């Protein structure tokens, strides 16, 4: 079984959370899979971005993979 997901992340810096919502809406009827958007490093067990730049991407993808997704695409918010 192929479980497909598009994954993204936003935190409270800038407009990332709003952009994450906009990304989710744009994919609603345009992607044959699930959109999973994480908000905040704590939601995925990642260190703060200022401490470990972009490490949140690895944590988010791994979390989705552990949920059984076999095809994962990362999109920045």
PDB file of N, CA and C in Angstrom, residues 30-66:
ATOM      1  N   UNK A  30      -6.257  19.327  -4.924  1.00  0.00           N
ATOM      2  CA  UNK A  30      -5.251  19.232  -5.978  1.00  0.00           C
ATOM      3  C   UNK A  30      -4.164  18.200  -5.718  1.00  0.00           C
ATOM      4  N   UNK A  31      -4.347  17.374  -4.702  1.00  0.00           N
ATOM      5  CA  UNK A  31      -3.332  16.375  -4.379  1.00  0.00           C
ATOM      6  C   UNK A  31      -4.023  15.102  -3.929  1.00  0.00           C
ATOM      7  N   UNK A  32      -3.642  13.993  -4.522  1.00  0.00           N
ATOM      8  CA  UNK A  32      -4.228  12.700  -4.185  1.00  0.00           C
ATOM      9  C   UNK A  32      -3.392  12.036  -3.088  1.00  0.00           C
ATOM     10  N   UNK A  33      -3.500  12.572  -1.900  1.00  0.00           N
ATOM     11  CA  UNK A  33      -2.773  12.073  -0.744  1.00  0.00           C
ATOM     12  C   UNK A  33      -3.128  12.955   0.442  1.00  0.00           C
ATOM     13  N   UNK A  34      -2.351  12.861   1.486  1.00  0.00           N
ATOM     14  CA  UNK A  34      -2.604  13.638   2.696  1.00  0.00           C
ATOM     15  C   UNK A  34      -1.627  14.796   2.808  1.00  0.00           C
ATOM     16  N   UNK A  35      -2.125  15.907   3.314  1.00  0.00           N
ATOM     17  CA  UNK A  35      -1.254  17.017   3.673  1.00  0.00           C
ATOM     18  C   UNK A  35      -1.105  17.012   5.188  1.00  0.00           C
ATOM     19  N   UNK A  36       0.135  17.032   5.662  1.00  0.00           N
ATOM     20  CA  UNK A  36       0.403  17.046   7.094  1.00  0.00           C
ATOM     21  C   UNK A  36       1.285  18.250   7.383  1.00  0.00           C
ATOM     22  N   UNK A  37       0.725  19.204   8.091  1.00  0.00           N
ATOM     23  CA  UNK A  37       1.454  20.410   8.450  1.00  0.00           C
ATOM     24  C   UNK A  37       1.677  20.461   9.950  1.00  0.00           C
ATOM     25  N   UNK A  38       2.902  20.569  10.359  1.00  0.00           N
ATOM     26  CA  UNK A  38       3.252  20.647  11.771  1.00  0.00           C
ATOM     27  C   UNK A  38       3.481  22.103  12.162  1.00  0.00           C
ATOM     28  N   UNK A  39       3.060  22.438  13.367  1.00  0.00           N
ATOM     29  CA  UNK A  39       3.260  23.797  13.878  1.00  0.00           C
ATOM     30  C   UNK A  39       4.117  23.721  15.139  1.00  0.00           C
ATOM     31  N   UNK A  40       5.273  24.330  15.088  1.00  0.00           N
ATOM     32  CA  UNK A  40       6.176  24.387  16.237  1.00  0.00           C
ATOM     33  C   UNK A  40       7.082  23.181  16.353  1.00  0.00           C
ATOM     34  N   UNK A  41       8.312  23.442  16.725  1.00  0.00           N
ATOM     35  CA  UNK A  41       9.309  22.371  16.864  1.00  0.00           C
ATOM     36  C   UNK A  41       8.890  21.309  17.873  1.00  0.00           C
ATOM     37  N   UNK A  42       8.206  21.711  18.944  1.00  0.00           N
ATOM     38  CA  UNK A  42       7.802  20.744  19.971  1.00  0.00           C
ATOM     39  C   UNK A  42       6.858  19.677  19.410  1.00  0.00           C
ATOM     40  N   UNK A  43       6.087  20.015  18.375  1.00  0.00           N
ATOM     41  CA  UNK A  43       5.129  19.057  17.809  1.00  0.00           C
ATOM     42  C   UNK A  43       5.818  17.868  17.141  1.00  0.00           C
ATOM     43  N   UNK A  44       7.114  18.014  16.840  1.00  0.00           N
ATOM     44  CA  UNK A  44       7.844  16.933  16.173  1.00  0.00           C
ATOM     45  C   UNK A  44       9.113  16.536  16.929  1.00  0.00           C
ATOM     46  N   UNK A  45       9.317  17.126  18.097  1.00  0.00           N
ATOM     47  CA  UNK A  45      10.489  16.795  18.902  1.00  0.00           C
ATOM     48  C   UNK A  45      11.792  17.339  18.351  1.00  0.00           C
ATOM     49  N   UNK A  46      11.726  18.453  17.648  1.00  0.00           N
ATOM     50  CA  UNK A  46      12.931  19.049  17.060  1.00  0.00           C
ATOM     51  C   UNK A  46      13.464  20.165  17.947  1.00  0.00           C
ATOM     52  N   UNK A  47      14.766  20.387  17.911  1.00  0.00           N
ATOM     53  CA  UNK A  47      15.320  21.535  18.640  1.00  0.00           C
ATOM     54  C   UNK A  47      14.889  22.836  17.962  1.00  0.00           C
ATOM     55  N   UNK A  48      14.965  23.961  18.661  1.00  0.00           N
ATOM     56  CA  UNK A  48      14.608  25.244  18.046  1.00  0.00           C
ATOM     57  C   UNK A  48      15.434  25.504  16.784  1.00  0.00           C
ATOM     58  N   UNK A  49      14.804  26.148  15.822  1.00  0.00           N
ATOM     59  CA  UNK A  49      15.454  26.432  14.540  1.00  0.00           C
ATOM     60  C   UNK A  49      16.755  27.211  14.729  1.00  0.00           C
ATOM     61  N   UNK A  50      16.776  28.151  15.664  1.00  0.00           N
ATOM     62  CA  UNK A  50      17.988  28.942  15.880  1.00  0.00           C
ATOM     63  C   UNK A  50      19.139  28.101  16.430  1.00  0.00           C
ATOM     64  N   UNK A  51      18.807  26.998  17.088  1.00  0.00           N
ATOM     65  CA  UNK A  51      19.814  26.089  17.640  1.00  0.00           C
ATOM     66  C   UNK A  51      20.339  25.112  16.588  1.00  0.00           C
ATOM     67  N   UNK A  52      19.431  24.615  15.771  1.00  0.00           N
ATOM     68  CA  UNK A  52      19.761  23.613  14.751  1.00  0.00           C
ATOM     69  C   UNK A  52      18.972  23.936  13.482  1.00  0.00           C
ATOM     70  N   UNK A  53      19.491  24.845  12.672  1.00  0.00           N
ATOM     71  CA  UNK A  53      18.757  25.295  11.487  1.00  0.00           C
ATOM     72  C   UNK A  53      18.290  24.144  10.588  1.00  0.00           C
ATOM     73  N   UNK A  54      17.009  24.166  10.288  1.00  0.00           N
ATOM     74  CA  UNK A  54      16.353  23.249   9.354  1.00  0.00           C
ATOM     75  C   UNK A  54      16.310  21.795   9.797  1.00  0.00           C
ATOM     76  N   UNK A  55      16.718  21.503  11.014  1.00  0.00           N
ATOM     77  CA  UNK A  55      16.616  20.130  11.504  1.00  0.00           C
ATOM     78  C   UNK A  55      15.153  19.694  11.611  1.00  0.00           C
ATOM     79  N   UNK A  56      14.249  20.665  11.740  1.00  0.00           N
ATOM     80  CA  UNK A  56      12.819  20.330  11.819  1.00  0.00           C
ATOM     81  C   UNK A  56      12.361  19.529  10.604  1.00  0.00           C
ATOM     82  N   UNK A  57      12.994  19.709   9.454  1.00  0.00           N
ATOM     83  CA  UNK A  57      12.597  18.970   8.255  1.00  0.00           C
ATOM     84  C   UNK A  57      12.805  17.472   8.453  1.00  0.00           C
ATOM     85  N   UNK A  58      13.945  17.110   8.999  1.00  0.00           N
ATOM     86  CA  UNK A  58      14.250  15.697   9.238  1.00  0.00           C
ATOM     87  C   UNK A  58      13.257  15.104  10.231  1.00  0.00           C
ATOM     88  N   UNK A  59      12.976  15.830  11.301  1.00  0.00           N
ATOM     89  CA  UNK A  59      12.050  15.339  12.326  1.00  0.00           C
ATOM     90  C   UNK A  59      10.639  15.182  11.771  1.00  0.00           C
ATOM     91  N   UNK A  60      10.189  16.134  10.975  1.00  0.00           N
ATOM     92  CA  UNK A  60       8.838  16.070  10.411  1.00  0.00           C
ATOM     93  C   UNK A  60       8.709  14.893   9.446  1.00  0.00           C
ATOM     94  N   UNK A  61       9.674  14.725   8.576  1.00  0.00           N
ATOM     95  CA  UNK A  61       9.626  13.616   7.624  1.00  0.00           C
ATOM     96  C   UNK A  61       9.672  12.281   8.351  1.00  0.00           C
ATOM     97  N   UNK A  62      10.514  12.163   9.356  1.00  0.00           N
ATOM     98  CA  UNK A  62      10.606  10.908  10.105  1.00  0.00           C
ATOM     99  C   UNK A  62       9.297  10.611  10.846  1.00  0.00           C
ATOM    100  N   UNK A  63       8.671  11.622  11.408  1.00  0.00           N
ATOM    101  CA  UNK A  63       7.403  11.417  12.115  1.00  0.00           C
ATOM    102  C   UNK A  63       6.338  10.877  11.165  1.00  0.00           C
ATOM    103  N   UNK A  64       6.272  11.426   9.970  1.00  0.00           N
ATOM    104  CA  UNK A  64       5.300  10.975   8.971  1.00  0.00           C
ATOM    105  C   UNK A  64       5.631   9.557   8.500  1.00  0.00           C
ATOM    106  N   UNK A  65       6.906   9.291   8.298  1.00  0.00           N
ATOM    107  CA  UNK A  65       7.323   7.941   7.903  1.00  0.00           C
ATOM    108  C   UNK A  65       6.921   6.909   8.951  1.00  0.00           C
ATOM    109  N   UNK A  66       7.064   7.266  10.235  1.00  0.00           N
ATOM    110  CA  UNK A  66       6.668   6.358  11.313  1.00  0.00           C
ATOM    111  C   UNK A  66       5.160   6.129  11.358  1.00  0.00           C
TER     112      UNK A  66
END
